[in-house]
CSV table of C-alpha atoms and ligand atoms in Angstrom, one decimal:
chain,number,residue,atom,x,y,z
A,988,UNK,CA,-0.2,-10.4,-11.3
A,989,UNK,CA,2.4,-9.8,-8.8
A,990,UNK,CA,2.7,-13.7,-8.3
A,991,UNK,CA,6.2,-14.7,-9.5
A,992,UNK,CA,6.6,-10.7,-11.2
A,993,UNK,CA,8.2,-7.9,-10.1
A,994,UNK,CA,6.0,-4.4,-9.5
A,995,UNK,CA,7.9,-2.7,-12.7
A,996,UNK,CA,6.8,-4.9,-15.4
A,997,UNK,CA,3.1,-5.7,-13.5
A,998,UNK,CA,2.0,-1.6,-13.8
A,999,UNK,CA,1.4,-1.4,-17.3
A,1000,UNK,CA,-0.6,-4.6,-17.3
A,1001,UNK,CA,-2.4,-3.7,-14.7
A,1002,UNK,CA,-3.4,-0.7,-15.6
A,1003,UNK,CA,-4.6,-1.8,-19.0
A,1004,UNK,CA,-6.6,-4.4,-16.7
A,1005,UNK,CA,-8.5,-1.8,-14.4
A,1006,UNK,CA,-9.1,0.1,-17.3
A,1007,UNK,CA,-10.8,-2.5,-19.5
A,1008,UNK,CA,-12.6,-4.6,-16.6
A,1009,UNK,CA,-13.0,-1.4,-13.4
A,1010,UNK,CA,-15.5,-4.1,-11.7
A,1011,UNK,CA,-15.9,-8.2,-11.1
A,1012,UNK,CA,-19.3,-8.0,-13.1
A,1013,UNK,CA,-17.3,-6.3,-16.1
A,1014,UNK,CA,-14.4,-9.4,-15.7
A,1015,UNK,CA,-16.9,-11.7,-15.5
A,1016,UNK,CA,-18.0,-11.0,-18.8
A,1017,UNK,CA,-15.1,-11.0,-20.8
A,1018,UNK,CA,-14.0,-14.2,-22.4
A,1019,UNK,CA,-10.7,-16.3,-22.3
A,1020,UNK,CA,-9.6,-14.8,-25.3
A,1021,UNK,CA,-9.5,-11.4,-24.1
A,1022,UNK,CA,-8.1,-12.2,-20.9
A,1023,UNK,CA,-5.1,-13.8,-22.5
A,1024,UNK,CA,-4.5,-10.8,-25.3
A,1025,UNK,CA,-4.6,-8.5,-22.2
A,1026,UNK,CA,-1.6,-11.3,-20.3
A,1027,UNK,CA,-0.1,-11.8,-23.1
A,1028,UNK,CA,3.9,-11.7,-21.9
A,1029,UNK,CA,3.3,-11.7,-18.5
A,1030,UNK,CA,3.4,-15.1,-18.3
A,1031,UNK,CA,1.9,-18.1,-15.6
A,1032,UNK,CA,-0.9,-17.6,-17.8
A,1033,UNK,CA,-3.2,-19.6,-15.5
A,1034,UNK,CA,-3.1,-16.3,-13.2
A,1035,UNK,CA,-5.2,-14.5,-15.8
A,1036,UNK,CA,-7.6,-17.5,-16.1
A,1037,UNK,CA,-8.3,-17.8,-12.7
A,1038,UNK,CA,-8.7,-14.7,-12.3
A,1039,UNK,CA,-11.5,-14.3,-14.6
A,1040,UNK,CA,-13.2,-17.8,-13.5
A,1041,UNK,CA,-12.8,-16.3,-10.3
A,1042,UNK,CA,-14.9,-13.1,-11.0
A,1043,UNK,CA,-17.4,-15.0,-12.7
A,1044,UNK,CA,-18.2,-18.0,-9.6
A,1045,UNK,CA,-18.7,-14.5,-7.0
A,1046,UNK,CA,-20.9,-13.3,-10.0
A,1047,UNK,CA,-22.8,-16.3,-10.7
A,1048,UNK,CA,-23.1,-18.0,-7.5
A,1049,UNK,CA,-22.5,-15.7,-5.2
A,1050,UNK,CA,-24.5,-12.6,-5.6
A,1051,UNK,CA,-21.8,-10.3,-6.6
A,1052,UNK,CA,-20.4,-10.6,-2.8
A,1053,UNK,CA,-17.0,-11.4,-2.5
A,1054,UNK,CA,-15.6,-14.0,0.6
A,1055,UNK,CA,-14.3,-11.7,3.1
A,1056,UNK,CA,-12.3,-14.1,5.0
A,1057,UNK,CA,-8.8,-15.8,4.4
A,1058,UNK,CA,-10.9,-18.9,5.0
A,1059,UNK,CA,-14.1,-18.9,2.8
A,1060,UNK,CA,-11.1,-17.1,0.4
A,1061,UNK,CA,-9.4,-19.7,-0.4
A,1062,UNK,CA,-12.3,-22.1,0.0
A,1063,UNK,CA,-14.2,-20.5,-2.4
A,1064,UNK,CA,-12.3,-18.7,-5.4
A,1065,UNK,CA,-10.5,-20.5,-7.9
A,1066,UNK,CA,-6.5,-19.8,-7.8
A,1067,UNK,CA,-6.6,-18.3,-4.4
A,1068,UNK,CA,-4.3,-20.1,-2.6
A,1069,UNK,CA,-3.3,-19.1,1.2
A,1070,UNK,CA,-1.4,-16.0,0.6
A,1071,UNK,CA,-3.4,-14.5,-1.4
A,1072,UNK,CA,-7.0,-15.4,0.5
A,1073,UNK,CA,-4.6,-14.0,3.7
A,1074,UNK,CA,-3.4,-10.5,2.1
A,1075,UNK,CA,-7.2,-9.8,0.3
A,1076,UNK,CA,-8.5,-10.4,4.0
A,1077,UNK,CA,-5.8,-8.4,6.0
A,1078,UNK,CA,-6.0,-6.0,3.3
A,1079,UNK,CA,-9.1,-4.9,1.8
A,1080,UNK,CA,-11.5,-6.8,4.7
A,1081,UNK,CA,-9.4,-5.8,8.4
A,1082,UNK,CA,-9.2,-9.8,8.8
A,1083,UNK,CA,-6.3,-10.2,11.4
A,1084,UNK,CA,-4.7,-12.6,9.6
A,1085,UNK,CA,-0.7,-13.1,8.7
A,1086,UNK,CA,0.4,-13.4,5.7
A,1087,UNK,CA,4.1,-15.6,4.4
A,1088,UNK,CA,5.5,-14.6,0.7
A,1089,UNK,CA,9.0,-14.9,-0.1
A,1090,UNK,CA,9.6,-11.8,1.5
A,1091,UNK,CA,8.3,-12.8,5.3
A,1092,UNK,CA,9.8,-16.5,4.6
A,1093,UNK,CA,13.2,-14.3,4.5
A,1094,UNK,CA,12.3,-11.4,7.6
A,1095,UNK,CA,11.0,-14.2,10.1
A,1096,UNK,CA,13.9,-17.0,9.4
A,1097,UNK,CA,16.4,-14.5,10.0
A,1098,UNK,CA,14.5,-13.0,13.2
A,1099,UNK,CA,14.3,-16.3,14.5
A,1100,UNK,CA,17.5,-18.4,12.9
A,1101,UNK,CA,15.2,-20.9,11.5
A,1102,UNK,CA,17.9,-22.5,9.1
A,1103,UNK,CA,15.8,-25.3,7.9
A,1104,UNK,CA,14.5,-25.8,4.5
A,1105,UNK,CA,12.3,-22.8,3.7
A,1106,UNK,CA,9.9,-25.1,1.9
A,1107,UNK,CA,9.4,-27.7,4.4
A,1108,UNK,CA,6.0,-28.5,5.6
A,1109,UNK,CA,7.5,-28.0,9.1
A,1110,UNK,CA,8.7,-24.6,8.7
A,1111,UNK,CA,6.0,-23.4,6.3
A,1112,UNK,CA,3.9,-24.3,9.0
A,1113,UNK,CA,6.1,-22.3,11.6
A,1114,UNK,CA,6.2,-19.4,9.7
A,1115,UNK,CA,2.2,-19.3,9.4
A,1116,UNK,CA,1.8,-19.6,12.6
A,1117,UNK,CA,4.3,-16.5,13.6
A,1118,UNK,CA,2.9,-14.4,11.0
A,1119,UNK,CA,-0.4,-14.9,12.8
A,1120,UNK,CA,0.8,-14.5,15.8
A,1121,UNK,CA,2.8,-11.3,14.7
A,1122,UNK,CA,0.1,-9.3,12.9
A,1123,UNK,CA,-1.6,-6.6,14.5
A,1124,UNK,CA,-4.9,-6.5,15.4
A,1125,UNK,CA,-5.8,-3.2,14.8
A,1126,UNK,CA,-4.4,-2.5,11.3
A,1127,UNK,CA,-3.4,-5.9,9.9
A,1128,UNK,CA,-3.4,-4.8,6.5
A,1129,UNK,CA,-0.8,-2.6,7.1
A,1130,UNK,CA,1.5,-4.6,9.2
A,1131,UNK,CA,1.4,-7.1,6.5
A,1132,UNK,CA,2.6,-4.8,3.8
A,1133,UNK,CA,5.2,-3.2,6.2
A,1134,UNK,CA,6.5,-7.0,6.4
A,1135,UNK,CA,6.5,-7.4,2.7
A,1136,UNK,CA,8.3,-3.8,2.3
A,1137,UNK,CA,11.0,-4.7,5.6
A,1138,UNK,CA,11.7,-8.1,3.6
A,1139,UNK,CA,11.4,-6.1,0.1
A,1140,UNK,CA,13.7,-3.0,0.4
A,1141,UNK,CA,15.8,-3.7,4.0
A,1142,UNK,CA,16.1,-7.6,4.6
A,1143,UNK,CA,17.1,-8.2,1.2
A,1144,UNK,CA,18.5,-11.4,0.1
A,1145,UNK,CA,22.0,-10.8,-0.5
A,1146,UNK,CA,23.2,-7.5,1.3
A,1147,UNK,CA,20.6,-6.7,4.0
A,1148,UNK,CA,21.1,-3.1,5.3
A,1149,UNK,CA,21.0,-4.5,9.1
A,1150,UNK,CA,22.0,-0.9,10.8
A,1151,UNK,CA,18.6,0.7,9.5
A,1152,UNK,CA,16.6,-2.4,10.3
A,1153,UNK,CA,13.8,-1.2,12.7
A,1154,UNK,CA,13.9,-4.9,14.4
A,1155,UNK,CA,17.1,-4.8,14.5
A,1156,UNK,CA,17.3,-5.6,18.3
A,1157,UNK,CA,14.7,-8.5,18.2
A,1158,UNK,CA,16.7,-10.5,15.2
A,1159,UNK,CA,18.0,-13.7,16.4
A,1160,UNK,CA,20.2,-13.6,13.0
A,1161,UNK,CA,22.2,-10.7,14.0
A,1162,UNK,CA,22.7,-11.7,17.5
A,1163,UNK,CA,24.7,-14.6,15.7
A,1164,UNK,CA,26.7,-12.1,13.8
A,1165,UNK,CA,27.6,-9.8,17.0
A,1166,UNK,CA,28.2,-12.9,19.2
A,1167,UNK,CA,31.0,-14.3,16.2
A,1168,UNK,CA,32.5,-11.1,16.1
A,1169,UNK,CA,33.1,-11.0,19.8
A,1170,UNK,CA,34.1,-14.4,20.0
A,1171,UNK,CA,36.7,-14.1,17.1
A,1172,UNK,CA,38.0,-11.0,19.3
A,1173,UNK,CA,38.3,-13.0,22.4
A,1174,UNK,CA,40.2,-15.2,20.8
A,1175,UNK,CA,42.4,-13.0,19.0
A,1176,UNK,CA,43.7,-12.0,22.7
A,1177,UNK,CA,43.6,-15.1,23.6
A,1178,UNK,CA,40.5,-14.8,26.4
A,1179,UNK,CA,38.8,-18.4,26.3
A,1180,UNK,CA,34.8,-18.5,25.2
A,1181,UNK,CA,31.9,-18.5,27.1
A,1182,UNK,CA,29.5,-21.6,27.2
A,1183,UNK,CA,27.4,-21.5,23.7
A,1184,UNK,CA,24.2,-20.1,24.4
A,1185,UNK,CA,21.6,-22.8,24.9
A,1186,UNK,CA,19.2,-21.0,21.4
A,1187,UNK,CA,22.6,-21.7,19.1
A,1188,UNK,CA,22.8,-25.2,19.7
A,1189,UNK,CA,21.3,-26.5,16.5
A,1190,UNK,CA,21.8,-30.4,17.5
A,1191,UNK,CA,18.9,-33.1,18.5
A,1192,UNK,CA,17.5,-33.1,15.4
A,1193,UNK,CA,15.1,-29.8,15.3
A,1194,UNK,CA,12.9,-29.5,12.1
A,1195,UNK,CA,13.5,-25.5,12.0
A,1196,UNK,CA,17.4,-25.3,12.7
A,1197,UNK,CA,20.2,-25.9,9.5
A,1198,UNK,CA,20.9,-29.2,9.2
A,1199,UNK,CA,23.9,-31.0,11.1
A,1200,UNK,CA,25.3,-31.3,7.5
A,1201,UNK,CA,25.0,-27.4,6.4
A,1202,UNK,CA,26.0,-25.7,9.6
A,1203,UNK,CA,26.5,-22.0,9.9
A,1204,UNK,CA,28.8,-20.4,7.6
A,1205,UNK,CA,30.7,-17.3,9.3
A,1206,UNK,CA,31.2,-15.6,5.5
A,1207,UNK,CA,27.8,-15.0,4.9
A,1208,UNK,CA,26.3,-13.6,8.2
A,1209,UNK,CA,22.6,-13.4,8.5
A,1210,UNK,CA,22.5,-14.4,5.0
A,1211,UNK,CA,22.6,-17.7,6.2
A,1212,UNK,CA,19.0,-17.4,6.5
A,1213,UNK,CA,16.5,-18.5,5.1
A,1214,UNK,CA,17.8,-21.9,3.4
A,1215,UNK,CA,16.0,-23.3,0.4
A,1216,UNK,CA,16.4,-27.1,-1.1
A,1217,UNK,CA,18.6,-27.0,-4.6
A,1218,UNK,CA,15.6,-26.1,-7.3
A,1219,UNK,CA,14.7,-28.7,-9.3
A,1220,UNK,CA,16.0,-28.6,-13.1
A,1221,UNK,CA,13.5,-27.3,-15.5
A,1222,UNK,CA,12.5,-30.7,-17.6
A,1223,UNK,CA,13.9,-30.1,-21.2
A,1224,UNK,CA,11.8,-30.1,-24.1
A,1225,UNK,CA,11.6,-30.0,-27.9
A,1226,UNK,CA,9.0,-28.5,-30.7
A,1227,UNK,CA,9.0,-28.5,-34.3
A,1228,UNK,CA,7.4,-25.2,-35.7
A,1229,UNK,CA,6.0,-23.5,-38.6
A,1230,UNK,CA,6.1,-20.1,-39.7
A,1231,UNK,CA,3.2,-20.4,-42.9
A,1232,UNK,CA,3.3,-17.2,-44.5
A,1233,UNK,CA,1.3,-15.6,-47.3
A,1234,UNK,CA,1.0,-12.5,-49.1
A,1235,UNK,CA,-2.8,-11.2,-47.7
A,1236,UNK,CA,-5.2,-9.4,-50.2
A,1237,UNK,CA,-3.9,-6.1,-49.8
A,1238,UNK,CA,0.2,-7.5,-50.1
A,1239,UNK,CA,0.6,-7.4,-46.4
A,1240,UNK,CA,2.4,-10.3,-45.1
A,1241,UNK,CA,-0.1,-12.8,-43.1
A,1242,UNK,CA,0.8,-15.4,-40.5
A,1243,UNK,CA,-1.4,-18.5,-40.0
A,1244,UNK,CA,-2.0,-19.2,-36.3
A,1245,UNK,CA,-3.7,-21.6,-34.6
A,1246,UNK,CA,-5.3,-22.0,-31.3
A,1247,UNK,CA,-4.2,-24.7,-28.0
A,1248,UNK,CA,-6.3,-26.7,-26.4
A,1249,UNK,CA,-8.3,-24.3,-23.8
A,1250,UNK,CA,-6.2,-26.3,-20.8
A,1251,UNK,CA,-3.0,-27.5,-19.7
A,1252,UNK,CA,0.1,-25.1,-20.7
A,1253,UNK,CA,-0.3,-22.1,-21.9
A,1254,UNK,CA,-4.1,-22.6,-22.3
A,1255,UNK,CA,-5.7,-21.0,-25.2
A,1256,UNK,CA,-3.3,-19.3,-26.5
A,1257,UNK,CA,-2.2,-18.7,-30.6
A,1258,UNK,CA,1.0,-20.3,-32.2
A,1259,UNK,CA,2.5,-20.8,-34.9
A,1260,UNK,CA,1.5,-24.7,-35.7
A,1261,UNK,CA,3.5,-27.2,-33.5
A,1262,UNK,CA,4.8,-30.9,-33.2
A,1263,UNK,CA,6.1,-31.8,-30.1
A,1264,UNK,CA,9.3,-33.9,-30.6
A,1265,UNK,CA,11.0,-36.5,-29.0
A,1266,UNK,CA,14.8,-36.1,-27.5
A,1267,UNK,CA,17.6,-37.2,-30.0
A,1268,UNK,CA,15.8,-37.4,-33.7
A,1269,UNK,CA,18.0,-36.6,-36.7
A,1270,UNK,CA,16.8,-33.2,-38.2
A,1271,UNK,CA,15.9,-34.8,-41.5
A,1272,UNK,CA,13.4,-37.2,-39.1
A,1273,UNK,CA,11.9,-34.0,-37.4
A,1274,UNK,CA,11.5,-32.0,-40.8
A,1275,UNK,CA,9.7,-35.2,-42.0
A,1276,UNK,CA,7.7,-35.5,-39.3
A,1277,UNK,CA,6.3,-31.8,-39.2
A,1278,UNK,CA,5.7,-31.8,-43.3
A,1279,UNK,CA,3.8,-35.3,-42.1
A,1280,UNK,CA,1.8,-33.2,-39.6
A,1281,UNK,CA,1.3,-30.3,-42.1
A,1282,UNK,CA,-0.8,-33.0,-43.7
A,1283,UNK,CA,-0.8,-31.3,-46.9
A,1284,UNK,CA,1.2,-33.0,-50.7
A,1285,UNK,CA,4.8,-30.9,-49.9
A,1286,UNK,CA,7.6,-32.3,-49.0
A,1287,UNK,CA,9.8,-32.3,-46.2
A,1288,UNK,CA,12.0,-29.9,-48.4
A,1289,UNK,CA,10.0,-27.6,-49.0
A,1290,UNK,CA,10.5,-26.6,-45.1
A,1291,UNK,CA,13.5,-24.5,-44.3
A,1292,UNK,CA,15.2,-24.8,-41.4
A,1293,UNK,CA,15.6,-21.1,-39.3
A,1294,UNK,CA,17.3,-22.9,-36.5
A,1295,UNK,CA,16.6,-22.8,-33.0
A,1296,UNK,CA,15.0,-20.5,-30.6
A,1297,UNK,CA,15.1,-21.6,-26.1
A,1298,UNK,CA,12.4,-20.7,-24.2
A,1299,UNK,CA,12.3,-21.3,-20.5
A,1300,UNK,CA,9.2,-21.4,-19.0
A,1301,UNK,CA,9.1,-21.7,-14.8
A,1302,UNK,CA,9.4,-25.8,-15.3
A,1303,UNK,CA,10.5,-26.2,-18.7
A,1304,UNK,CA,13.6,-25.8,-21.1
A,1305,UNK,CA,11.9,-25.4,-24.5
A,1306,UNK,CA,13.7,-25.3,-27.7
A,1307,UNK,CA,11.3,-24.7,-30.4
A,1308,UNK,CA,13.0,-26.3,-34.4
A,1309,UNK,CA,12.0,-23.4,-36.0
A,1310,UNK,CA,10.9,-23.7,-39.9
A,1311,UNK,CA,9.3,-21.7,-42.3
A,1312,UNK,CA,6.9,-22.5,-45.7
A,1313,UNK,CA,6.1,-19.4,-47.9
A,1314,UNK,CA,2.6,-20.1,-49.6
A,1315,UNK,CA,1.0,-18.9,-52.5
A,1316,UNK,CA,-2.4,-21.1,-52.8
A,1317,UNK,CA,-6.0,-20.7,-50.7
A,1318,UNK,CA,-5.5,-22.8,-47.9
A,1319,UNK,CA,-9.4,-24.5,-46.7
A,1320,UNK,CA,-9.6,-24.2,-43.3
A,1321,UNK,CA,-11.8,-26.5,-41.8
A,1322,UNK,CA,-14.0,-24.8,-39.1
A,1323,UNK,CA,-14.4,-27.9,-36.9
A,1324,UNK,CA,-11.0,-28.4,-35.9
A,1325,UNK,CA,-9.1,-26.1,-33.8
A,1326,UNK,CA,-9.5,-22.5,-34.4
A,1327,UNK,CA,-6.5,-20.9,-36.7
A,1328,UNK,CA,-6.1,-17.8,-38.5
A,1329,UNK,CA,-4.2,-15.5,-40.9
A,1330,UNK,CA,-2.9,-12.7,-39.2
A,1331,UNK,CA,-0.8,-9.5,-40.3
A,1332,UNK,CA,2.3,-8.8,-37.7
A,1333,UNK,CA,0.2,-5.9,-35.8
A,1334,UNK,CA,-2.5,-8.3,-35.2
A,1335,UNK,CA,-0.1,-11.2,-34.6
A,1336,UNK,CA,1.5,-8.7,-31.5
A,1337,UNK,CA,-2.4,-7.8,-30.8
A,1338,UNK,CA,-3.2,-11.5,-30.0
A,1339,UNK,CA,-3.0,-13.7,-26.9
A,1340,UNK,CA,0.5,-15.0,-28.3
A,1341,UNK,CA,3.3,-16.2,-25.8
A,1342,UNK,CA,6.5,-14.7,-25.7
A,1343,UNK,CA,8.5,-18.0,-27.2
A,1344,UNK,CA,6.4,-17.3,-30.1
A,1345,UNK,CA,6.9,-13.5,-30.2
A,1346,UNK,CA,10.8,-14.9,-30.7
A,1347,UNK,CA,10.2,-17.8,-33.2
A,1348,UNK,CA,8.3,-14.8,-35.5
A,1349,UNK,CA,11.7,-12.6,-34.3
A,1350,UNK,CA,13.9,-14.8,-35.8
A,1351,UNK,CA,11.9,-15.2,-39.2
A,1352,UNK,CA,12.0,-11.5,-39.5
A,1353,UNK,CA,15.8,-12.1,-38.8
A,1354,UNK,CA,15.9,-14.5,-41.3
A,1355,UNK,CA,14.4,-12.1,-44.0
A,1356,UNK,CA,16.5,-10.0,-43.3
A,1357,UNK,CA,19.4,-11.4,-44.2
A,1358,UNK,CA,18.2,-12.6,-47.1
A,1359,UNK,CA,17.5,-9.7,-48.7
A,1360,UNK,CA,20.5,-8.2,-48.1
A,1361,UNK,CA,22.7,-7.4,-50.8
A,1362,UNK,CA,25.1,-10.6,-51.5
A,1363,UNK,CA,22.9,-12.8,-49.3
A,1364,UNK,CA,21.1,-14.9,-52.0
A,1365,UNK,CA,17.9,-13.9,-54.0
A,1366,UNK,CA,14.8,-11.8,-52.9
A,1367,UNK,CA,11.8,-13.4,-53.9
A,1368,UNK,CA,9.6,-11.2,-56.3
A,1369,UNK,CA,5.9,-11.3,-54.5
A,1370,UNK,CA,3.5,-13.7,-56.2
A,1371,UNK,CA,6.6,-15.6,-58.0
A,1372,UNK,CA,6.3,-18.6,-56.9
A,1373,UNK,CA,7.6,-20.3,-53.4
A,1374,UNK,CA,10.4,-22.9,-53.1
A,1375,UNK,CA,8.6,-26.0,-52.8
A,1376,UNK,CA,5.5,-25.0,-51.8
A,1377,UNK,CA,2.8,-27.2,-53.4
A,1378,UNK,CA,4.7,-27.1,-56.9
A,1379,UNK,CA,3.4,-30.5,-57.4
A,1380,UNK,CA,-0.5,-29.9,-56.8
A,1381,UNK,CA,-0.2,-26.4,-58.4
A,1382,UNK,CA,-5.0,-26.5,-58.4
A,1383,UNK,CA,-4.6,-28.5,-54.9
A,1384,UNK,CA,-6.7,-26.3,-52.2
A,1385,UNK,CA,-4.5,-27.2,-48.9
A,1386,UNK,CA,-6.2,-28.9,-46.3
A,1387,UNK,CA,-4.9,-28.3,-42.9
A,1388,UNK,CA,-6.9,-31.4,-41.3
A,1389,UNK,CA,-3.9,-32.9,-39.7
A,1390,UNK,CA,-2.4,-30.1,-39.0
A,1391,UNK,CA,-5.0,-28.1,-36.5
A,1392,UNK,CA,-4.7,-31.3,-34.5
A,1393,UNK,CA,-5.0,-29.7,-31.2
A,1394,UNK,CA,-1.2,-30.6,-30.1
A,1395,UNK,CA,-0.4,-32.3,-27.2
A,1396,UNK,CA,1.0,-30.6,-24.3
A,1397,UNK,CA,4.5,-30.5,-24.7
B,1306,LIG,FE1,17.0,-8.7,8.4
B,1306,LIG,FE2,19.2,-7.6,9.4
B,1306,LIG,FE3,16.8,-6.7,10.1
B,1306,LIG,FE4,17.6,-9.1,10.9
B,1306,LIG,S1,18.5,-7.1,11.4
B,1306,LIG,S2,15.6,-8.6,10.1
B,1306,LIG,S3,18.8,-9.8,9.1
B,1306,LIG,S4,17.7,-6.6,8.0
């Protein structure tokens, strides 16, 4: 859970987590569905199902043992990748084994001036190998989390509180800082410099030291360190969407939702129906499209146009065309496609929805809102009637065939 998310919002998911599965057997039981009602919000929703495929494979195949080295780790369990398989073994097994999160990455590049990109293969493999040559034998669990915690709470990315650093005196970083300040001294009276040292020459083309063309900047200290390459832009991306609403048996407003395919993004979780679009269509093309998908006799004006809701997800800039379609006819749901559902709001916020969705049902609400306001057009009576909706094929039962397409990942 703490992959990509900070400790404040991980608790209360977690603790919900422990509570609900206390042991691997229990985990191993529960189904997709539950694990994703339990993530939803968190995000990097592969996590959760990992997690859980995980606790089944030691179940099933490995008599309830879990691997108790970094090694069999990450040989063995499903979305265990090398930090992870290193702090379980340091950890909860004694294994003396290092461990390199963003944290370390920052600690050991500034203790050793490694100015190179962070994510290189050649410093990633550095940094393994000092981590491994760092921890201590005895309790490497504990050095590993006091590594975390230095990089965490002292050696902080942008203002690191160097005077109550405990290793202070073996960081290369602030040597550089302390040798600058005396050299801009010397040279302020006018005393000529010594000789560079021979560790600050940064030339012949080493694989850990900044490159010739990003050379040390005197402004930002040990901050220098660590460097990363500029972050790829998150690919852009567009969804038409459909807020079908219905008044249920008992008057409460229902929402139909429908499940994704049970891989790629977002696996398995609920949403409001969905057509991926491409870049650049005319809103009238995308409207047209959707009602196409919908699959049902109503026309592309029957669908009203909320607007737009982003969502960034860690690689993709999603805007989702949000619509909505009041409805006051049975709608036949055919079993064999994929799995949909009317829900009220509690049970819409009680399902394994994502957060972009959580929005596009936000700005519906919005949307109600306003229009029930006084002097913002007409409240619709219940049971009169929608706009559009089916007005043509008033005995029609609605076939959603098309429409619980599984969608393609967007
Ligand atoms: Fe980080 Fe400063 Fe400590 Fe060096 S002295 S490890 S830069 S906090």
């Amino acid at each position: 859970m703490l992959q990509q998310t900070q400790v404040a919002t991980v608790i209360d998911y977690y603790n919900r987590w422990m509570q609900k599965w206390p042991t691997l057997q229990a985990l191993a039981q529960a189904s997709l569905e539950e694990v994703n009602e339990l993530w939803a919000g968190l995000g990097y929703y592969s996590r959760g199902k990992r997690l859980q495929e995980a606790a089944r494979k030691v179940v099933s195949e490995l008599d309830g043992r879990m691997p108790r080295t970094a090694e069999d780790l990450q040989k063995l369990l499903p979305g265990v990748g090398r930090y992870t398989a290193g702090a379980i073994a340091s950890i909860s097994y004694g294994q003396a084994t290092g461990v390199v999160d963003g944290n370390v990455i920052r600690v050991l590049c500034r203790l050793r001036c490694i100015g190179a990109d962070s994510s290189s293969p050649a410093v990633t493999d550095r940094l393994w190998d000092m981590a491994n040559a760092l921890v201590d034998r005895s309790r490497p669990g504990d050095f590993n989390q006091a590594l975390m915690e230095l990089g965490a709470t002292v050696c902080v990315p942008k203002a690191p509180l160097c005077g109550e650093c405990p290793v202070k005196q073996h960081c290369q970083a602030r040597r550089r800082v302390e040798k600058e300040l005396a050299f801009a001294s010397r040279k302020l009276f006018g005393k000529p410099n010594p000789v560079p040292d021979v560790e600050d020459c940064g030339v012949g083309g080493c694989p850990l030291c900044p490159p010739a063309e990003e050379p040390w900047d005197s402004s930002l200290g040990v901050t220098n360190f660590p460097r990363k390459a500029a972050k790829k832009q998150p690919r852009t991306a567009r969804t038409a969407t459909c807020v079908l609403e219905r008044r249920g048996c008992h008057g409460a407003l229902e929402y139909l939702i429908v499940q994704r395919p049970s891989s790629g993004l977002l696996a398995g979780l609920w949403e409001f129906p969905s057509l991926p679009l491409a870049q650049g269509l005319r809103e009238e093309k995308q409207r047209e499209m959707l009602a196409d998908h919908l699959g049902w006799p109503v026309t592309a004006g029957a669908l009203r146009l909320l607007g737009e809701v982003v969502h960034v997800f860690s690689h993709i800039h999603q805007t989702y065309v949000v619509y909505s379609l009041p409805l006051d006819e049975d709608v036949t749901l055919d079993p064999a496609l994929s799995p949909s559902r009317w829900v009220t709001e509690e049970e819409f916020h009680a399902s394994a929805v994502s957060t972009a969705m959580k929005k596009v049902l936000k700005a519906r609400e919005k949307q109600r809102g306003e229009d029930s306001s006084p002097g913002k057009g007409s409240k619709r009576k219940r049971g009169a009637k929608p706009q559009g909706a089916s007005s043509t094929h008033p005995k029609t039962q609605l076939s959603l065939r098309t429409f619980l397409r599984a969608p393609t990942v967007p």
